[in-house]
C-alpha positions as semicolon CSV with decimal commas, in nm:
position;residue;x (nm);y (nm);z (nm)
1;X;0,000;0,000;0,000
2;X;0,117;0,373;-0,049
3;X;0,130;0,568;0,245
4;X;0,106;0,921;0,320
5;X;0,262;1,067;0,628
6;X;-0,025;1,345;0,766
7;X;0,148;1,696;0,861
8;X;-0,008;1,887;1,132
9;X;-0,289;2,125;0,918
10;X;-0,234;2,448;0,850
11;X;-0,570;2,608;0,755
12;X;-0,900;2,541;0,945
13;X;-1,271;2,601;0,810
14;X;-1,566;2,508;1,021
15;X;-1,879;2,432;0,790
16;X;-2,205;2,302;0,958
17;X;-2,158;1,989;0,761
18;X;-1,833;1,922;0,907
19;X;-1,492;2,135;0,936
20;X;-1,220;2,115;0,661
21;X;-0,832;2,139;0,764
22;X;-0,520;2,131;0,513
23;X;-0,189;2,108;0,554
24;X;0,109;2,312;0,366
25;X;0,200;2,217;0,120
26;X;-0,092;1,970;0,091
27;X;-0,034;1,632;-0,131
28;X;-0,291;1,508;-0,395
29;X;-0,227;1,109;-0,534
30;X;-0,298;1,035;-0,859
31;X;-0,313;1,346;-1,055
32;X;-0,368;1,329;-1,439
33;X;-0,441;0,961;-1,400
34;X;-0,693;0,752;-1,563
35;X;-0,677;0,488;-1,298
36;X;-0,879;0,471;-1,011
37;X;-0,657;0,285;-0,799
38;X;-0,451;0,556;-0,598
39;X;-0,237;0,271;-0,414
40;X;-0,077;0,166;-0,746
41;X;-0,029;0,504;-0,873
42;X;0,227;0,683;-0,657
43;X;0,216;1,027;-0,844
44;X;0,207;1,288;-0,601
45;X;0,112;1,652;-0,669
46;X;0,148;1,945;-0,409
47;X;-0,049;2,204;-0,366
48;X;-0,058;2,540;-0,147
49;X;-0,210;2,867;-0,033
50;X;-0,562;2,738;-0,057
51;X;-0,884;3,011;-0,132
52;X;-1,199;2,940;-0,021
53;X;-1,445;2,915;-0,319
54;X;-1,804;2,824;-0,145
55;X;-1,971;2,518;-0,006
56;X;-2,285;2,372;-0,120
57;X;-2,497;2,033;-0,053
58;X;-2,233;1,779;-0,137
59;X;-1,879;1,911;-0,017
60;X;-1,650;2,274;0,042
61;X;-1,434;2,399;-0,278
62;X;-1,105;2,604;-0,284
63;X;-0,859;2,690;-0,510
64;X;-0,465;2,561;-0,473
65;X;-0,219;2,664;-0,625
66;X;0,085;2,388;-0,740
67;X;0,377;2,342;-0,504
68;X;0,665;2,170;-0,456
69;X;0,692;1,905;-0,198
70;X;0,953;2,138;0,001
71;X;0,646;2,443;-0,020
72;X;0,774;2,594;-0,296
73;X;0,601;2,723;-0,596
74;X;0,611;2,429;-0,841
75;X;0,680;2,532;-1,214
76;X;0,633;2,224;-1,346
77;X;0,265;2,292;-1,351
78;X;0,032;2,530;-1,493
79;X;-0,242;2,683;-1,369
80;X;-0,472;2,663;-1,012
81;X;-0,644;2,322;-0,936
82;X;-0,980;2,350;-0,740
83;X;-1,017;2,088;-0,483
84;X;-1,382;1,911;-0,350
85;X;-1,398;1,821;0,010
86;X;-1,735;1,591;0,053
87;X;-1,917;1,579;0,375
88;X;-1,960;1,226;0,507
89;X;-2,316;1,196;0,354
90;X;-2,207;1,332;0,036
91;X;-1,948;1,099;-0,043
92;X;-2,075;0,841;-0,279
93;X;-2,230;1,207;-0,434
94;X;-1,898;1,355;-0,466
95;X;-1,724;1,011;-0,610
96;X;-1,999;0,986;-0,881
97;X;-1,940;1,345;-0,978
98;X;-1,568;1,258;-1,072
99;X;-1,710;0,966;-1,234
100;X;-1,944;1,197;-1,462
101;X;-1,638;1,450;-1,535
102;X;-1,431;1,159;-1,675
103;X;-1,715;1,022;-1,890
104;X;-1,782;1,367;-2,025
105;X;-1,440;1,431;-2,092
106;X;-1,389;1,084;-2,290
107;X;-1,678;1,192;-2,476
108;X;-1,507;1,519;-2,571
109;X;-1,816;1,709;-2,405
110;X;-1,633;2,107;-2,445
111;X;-1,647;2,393;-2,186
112;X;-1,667;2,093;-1,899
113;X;-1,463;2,126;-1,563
114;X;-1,259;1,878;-1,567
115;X;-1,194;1,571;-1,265
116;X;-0,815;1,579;-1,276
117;X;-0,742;1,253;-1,020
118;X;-0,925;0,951;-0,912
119;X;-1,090;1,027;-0,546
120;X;-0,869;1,049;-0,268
121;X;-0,926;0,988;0,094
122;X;-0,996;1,278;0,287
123;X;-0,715;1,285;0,574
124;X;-0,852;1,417;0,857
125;X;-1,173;1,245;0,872
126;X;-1,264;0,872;0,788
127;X;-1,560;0,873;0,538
128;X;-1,464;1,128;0,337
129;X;-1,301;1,224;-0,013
130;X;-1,162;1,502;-0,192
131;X;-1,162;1,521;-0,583
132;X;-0,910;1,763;-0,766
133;X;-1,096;1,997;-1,065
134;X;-0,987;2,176;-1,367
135;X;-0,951;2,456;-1,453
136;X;-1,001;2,740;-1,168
137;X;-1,193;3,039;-1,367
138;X;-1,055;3,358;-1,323
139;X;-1,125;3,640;-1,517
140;X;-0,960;4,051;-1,526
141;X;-1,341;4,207;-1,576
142;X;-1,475;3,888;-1,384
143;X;-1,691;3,594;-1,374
144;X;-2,083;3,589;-1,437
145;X;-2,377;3,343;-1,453
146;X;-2,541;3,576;-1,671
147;X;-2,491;3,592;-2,056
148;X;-2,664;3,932;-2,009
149;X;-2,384;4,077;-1,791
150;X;-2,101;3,978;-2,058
151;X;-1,984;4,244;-2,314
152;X;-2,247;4,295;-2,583
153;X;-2,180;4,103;-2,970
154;X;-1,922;3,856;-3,018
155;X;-1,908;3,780;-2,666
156;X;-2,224;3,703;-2,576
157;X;-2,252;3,478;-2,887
158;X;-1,954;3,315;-2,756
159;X;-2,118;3,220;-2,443
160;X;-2,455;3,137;-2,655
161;X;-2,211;2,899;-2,894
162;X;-2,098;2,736;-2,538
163;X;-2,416;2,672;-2,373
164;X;-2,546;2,516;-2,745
165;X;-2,203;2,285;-2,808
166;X;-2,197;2,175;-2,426
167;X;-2,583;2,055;-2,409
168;X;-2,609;1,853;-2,737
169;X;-2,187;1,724;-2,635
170;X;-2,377;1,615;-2,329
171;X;-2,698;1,473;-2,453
172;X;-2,459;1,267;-2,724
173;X;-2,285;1,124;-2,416
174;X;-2,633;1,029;-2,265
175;X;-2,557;1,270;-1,927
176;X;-2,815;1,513;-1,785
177;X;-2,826;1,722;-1,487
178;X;-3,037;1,980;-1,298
179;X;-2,926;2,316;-1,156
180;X;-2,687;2,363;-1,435
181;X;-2,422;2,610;-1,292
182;X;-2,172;2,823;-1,594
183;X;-1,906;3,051;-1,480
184;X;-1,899;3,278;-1,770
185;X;-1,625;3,525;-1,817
186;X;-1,742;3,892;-1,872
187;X;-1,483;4,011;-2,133
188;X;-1,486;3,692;-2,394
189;X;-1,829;3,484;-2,306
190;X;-1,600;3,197;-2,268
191;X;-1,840;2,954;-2,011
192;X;-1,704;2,660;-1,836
193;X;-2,004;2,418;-1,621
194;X;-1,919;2,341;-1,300
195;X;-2,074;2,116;-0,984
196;X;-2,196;1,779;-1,166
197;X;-2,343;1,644;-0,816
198;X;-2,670;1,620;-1,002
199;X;-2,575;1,464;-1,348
200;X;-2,683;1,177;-1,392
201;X;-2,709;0,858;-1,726
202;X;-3,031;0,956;-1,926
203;X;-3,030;0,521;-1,903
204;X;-3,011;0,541;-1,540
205;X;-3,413;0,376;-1,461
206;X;-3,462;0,015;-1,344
207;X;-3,658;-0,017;-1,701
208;X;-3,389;0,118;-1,881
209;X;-3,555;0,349;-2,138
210;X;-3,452;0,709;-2,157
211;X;-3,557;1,002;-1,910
212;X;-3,807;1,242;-2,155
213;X;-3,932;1,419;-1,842
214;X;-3,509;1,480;-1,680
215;X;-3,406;1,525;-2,086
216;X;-3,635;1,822;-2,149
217;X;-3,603;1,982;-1,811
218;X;-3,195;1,953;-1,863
219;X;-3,265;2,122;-2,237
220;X;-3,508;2,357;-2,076
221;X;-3,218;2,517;-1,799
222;X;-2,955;2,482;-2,057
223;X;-3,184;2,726;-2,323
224;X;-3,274;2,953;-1,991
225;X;-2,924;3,040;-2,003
226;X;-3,004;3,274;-2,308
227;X;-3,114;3,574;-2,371
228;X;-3,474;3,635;-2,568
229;X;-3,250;3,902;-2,813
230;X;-3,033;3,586;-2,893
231;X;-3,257;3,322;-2,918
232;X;-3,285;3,368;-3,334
233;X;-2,912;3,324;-3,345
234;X;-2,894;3,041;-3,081
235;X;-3,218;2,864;-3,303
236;X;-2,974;2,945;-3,608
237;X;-2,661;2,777;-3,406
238;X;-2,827;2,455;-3,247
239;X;-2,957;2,360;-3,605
240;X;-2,607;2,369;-3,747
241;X;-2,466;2,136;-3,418
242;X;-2,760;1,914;-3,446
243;X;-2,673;1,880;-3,876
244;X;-2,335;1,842;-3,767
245;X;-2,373;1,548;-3,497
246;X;-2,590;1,418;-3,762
247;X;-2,333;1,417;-4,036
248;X;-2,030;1,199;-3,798
């Protein structure tokens, strides 16, 4: 078995669901793995001066940035990670989200967070897991869930080409969800979906035939995303994906 030796934490957040501790620089098994045995994959990643992002129903998120395993800033890699802390009722929850992530990603579903390691066990507390995501949105004008607060034109028909190409990339890979969540940045309508706690196989009934009622609700959120002054173009745009997926 691969151990880990625990450091004394270095951050503390209390959360009504449970508290959340790190320590510096905090280790991560397994990232940019497609395996989901940690034990027999001994990569380690470190990560530092974590950010609170916000907590929700299924686990706590914050930012790290890379590290090296002496605390020092590690060059080797690019870019934040954001990492999931579940709640002890929300594991199985937070596990299938990874699950989802990978499956969407294998499917080539675009503007997707990405699950970035196979679940790890949450070192403080038995019974719970942590999942590292990818990428960490951050934007200079900042971050929206509103394509009517992004920068008028070919922005917000950026974010209207996203919301389009990431519900029929997820319909092909037979996922759904509810609550659908974009981070949309302000100055280039680039969207990335985050918090897949929800998604779900459209396949996933005892009887096995398809979810009509979950696939039209999921296509009904996704199309609330837009904007009645965009909805000729996004009719225009979902009829040349839909020809396209066709066509392959």
């Amino acid at each position: 078995p691969f151990f880990l030796a625990v450091e004394e934490p270095k951050y503390f957040w209390n959360f009504p669901n449970g508290g959340v501790q790190f320590e510096d620089p905090f280790p991560f098994l397994g990232i940019g793995s497609d395996t989901e045995n940690v034990e027999n994959n001994g990569q380690l990643s470190y990560f530092g001066d974590p950010v609170f992002l916000g907590s929700g129903g299924s686990g706590a998120v914050f930012s790290f940035s890379p590290k090296s395993a002496s605390g020092g800033s590690d060059s080797d890699m690019n870019g934040k990670v954001a990492i999931k802390v579940s709640w002890k009722r929300s594991r199985s929850t937070v596990e299938n989200e990874c699950q989802i992530l990978r499956t969407l990603e294998k499917s080539g579903v675009p503007h997707v967070e990405k699950c970035i390691g196979p679940p790890n066990e949450y070192r403080f507390e038995d019974g719970r897991v942590i999942i590292a995501l990818s990428p960490v949105v951050e934007s200079p004008r900042g971050i929206t869930t509103s394509i009517q607060d992004v920068d008028s034109g070919n922005a917000q028909q950026i974010a209207v080409k996203c919301v389009v190409e990431t519900m029929v990339g997820m319909l092909r890979a037979n996922i759904i969800t509810v609550d659908v969540q974009p981070l949309i940045e302000m100055n280039t309508g680039k969207v990335l979906f985050i918090d897949f706690t929800e998604a779900r196989n459209i396949f996933e009934g005892s009887d096995g035939s398809a979810d009509a009622a979950g696939i039209v609700g999921f296509c009904s959120e996704m199309m609330a995303l837009i904007p009645e002054s965009l909805r000729d173009f996004t009719i225009s745009y979902l009829k040349e994906r839909v020809e396209s997926v066709e066509m392959e």
